[in-house]
Amino acid sequence: DLQVLHNRFSGTGTGIRLAAASQGLIAHNDIGTGTTGIDLAFSLAGPILDNAVHGAATGVNYVTKATLVSNRIYGNTVGVRSTVAGSDGLGFVGGTPLPGIVEGRLQNEISGNTTGVVLVNATLQAQWIHNNTTGVSGSGSVGGSDFEHANLIESNTTGVNVTGPIQFNRIARTTVGIAATSGQLITHNLIYRNTGTGVRVAGKADV
């Protein structure tokens, strides 16, 4: 089995790229590379666990199903870019919560990025997304089907700015919680302690 453990990566390229379907463990690494920290071009049967991913244009490129848990993804232009939808989406695979976090089943800490998560027709749940300029942007579905797997999206300038449904999230302590788009479903969210606007609807229809 593949084992990539306790390494420090630096440079201008990609830290770890799965170039073929593999089995094993990627854990306890410090990945500070300029282009992409972890590129999940192919699937890994096994966890990607307890890595620090920082300083890249894209921290994690999530383009196939993976058990991505207990990672700290910070200080990137984009923390995570995901193109995976449905039950294989980010946060739907694996159930190991972040240590020391009692609220829900939060799987990864995504913080201090320009954009925390960019969705490309993708799904997202069970992530702690905080202190980014924008928490979540792009297209797809933000949130799952219950609060047990809710995203905690807090202390961003804008929490969520996506086209697609936004449901079962905790959105707190932002300037703008949700920047709504036309025809959008916004339901079953807890939106609280925002300093500006909880849901901003400006020139939009059928929200």
Phi, psi and omega in degrees: 000147174292134173222116176241103192227138168056048177245159172241123181251137174214168180129191186254355185261224181254136181287298180229127177232124175277105185267357175202158177302134188219171176226137178152214188215132172239110189209151169061035178255151171253114189241106182234068182249154194283327184268294180222135178286299178232122180251106182270067181291332177226167187283153173236122174275092185146164187279151167250105202227132168057047173254149171257120185238119189205160171075019184248163170297316173230121181293303179230127175260101188261093183243003174209160182306132178205150174271089183256104189221146173058036176258152175249115187240106192214155172067027176255166171294309172240126180292301179226132171249122184237136175241017188254129184247173175069210185286357174261000183294171182297124180094350178268349184247126181082153185227018183280115181282162174299135178295138176082000179252117188266347186274109177069208181239051183296129189261322181224150175258118184240106190215155172067022176262163172298309171235128182294304182224131171251121178260136174239091185051048188234172178242156188208129172209165169061039177240147173261109187241108187215153174057035169259164173295307171241131181290301182224133176224173175108220185222142180139204185243124179257110181111158181257229185240006178199164181283344177298331180246027182294147165285144169254108185245104189217153173059031170263163173293307170242129183286300185224130176220082184227160165262120184136170184292147177233112187210146178056055175233155167255118185236114192217154168056040176249168171286311172236119181292303180228126170267099190289151174240160183298140177073020187267140173266121176235109189211150174056041174251151167260115184239113192208155174057031176277144187274342180242271184233132178292304175232118180263117177243106184230107179069026181249159182230152174060041177271000000 
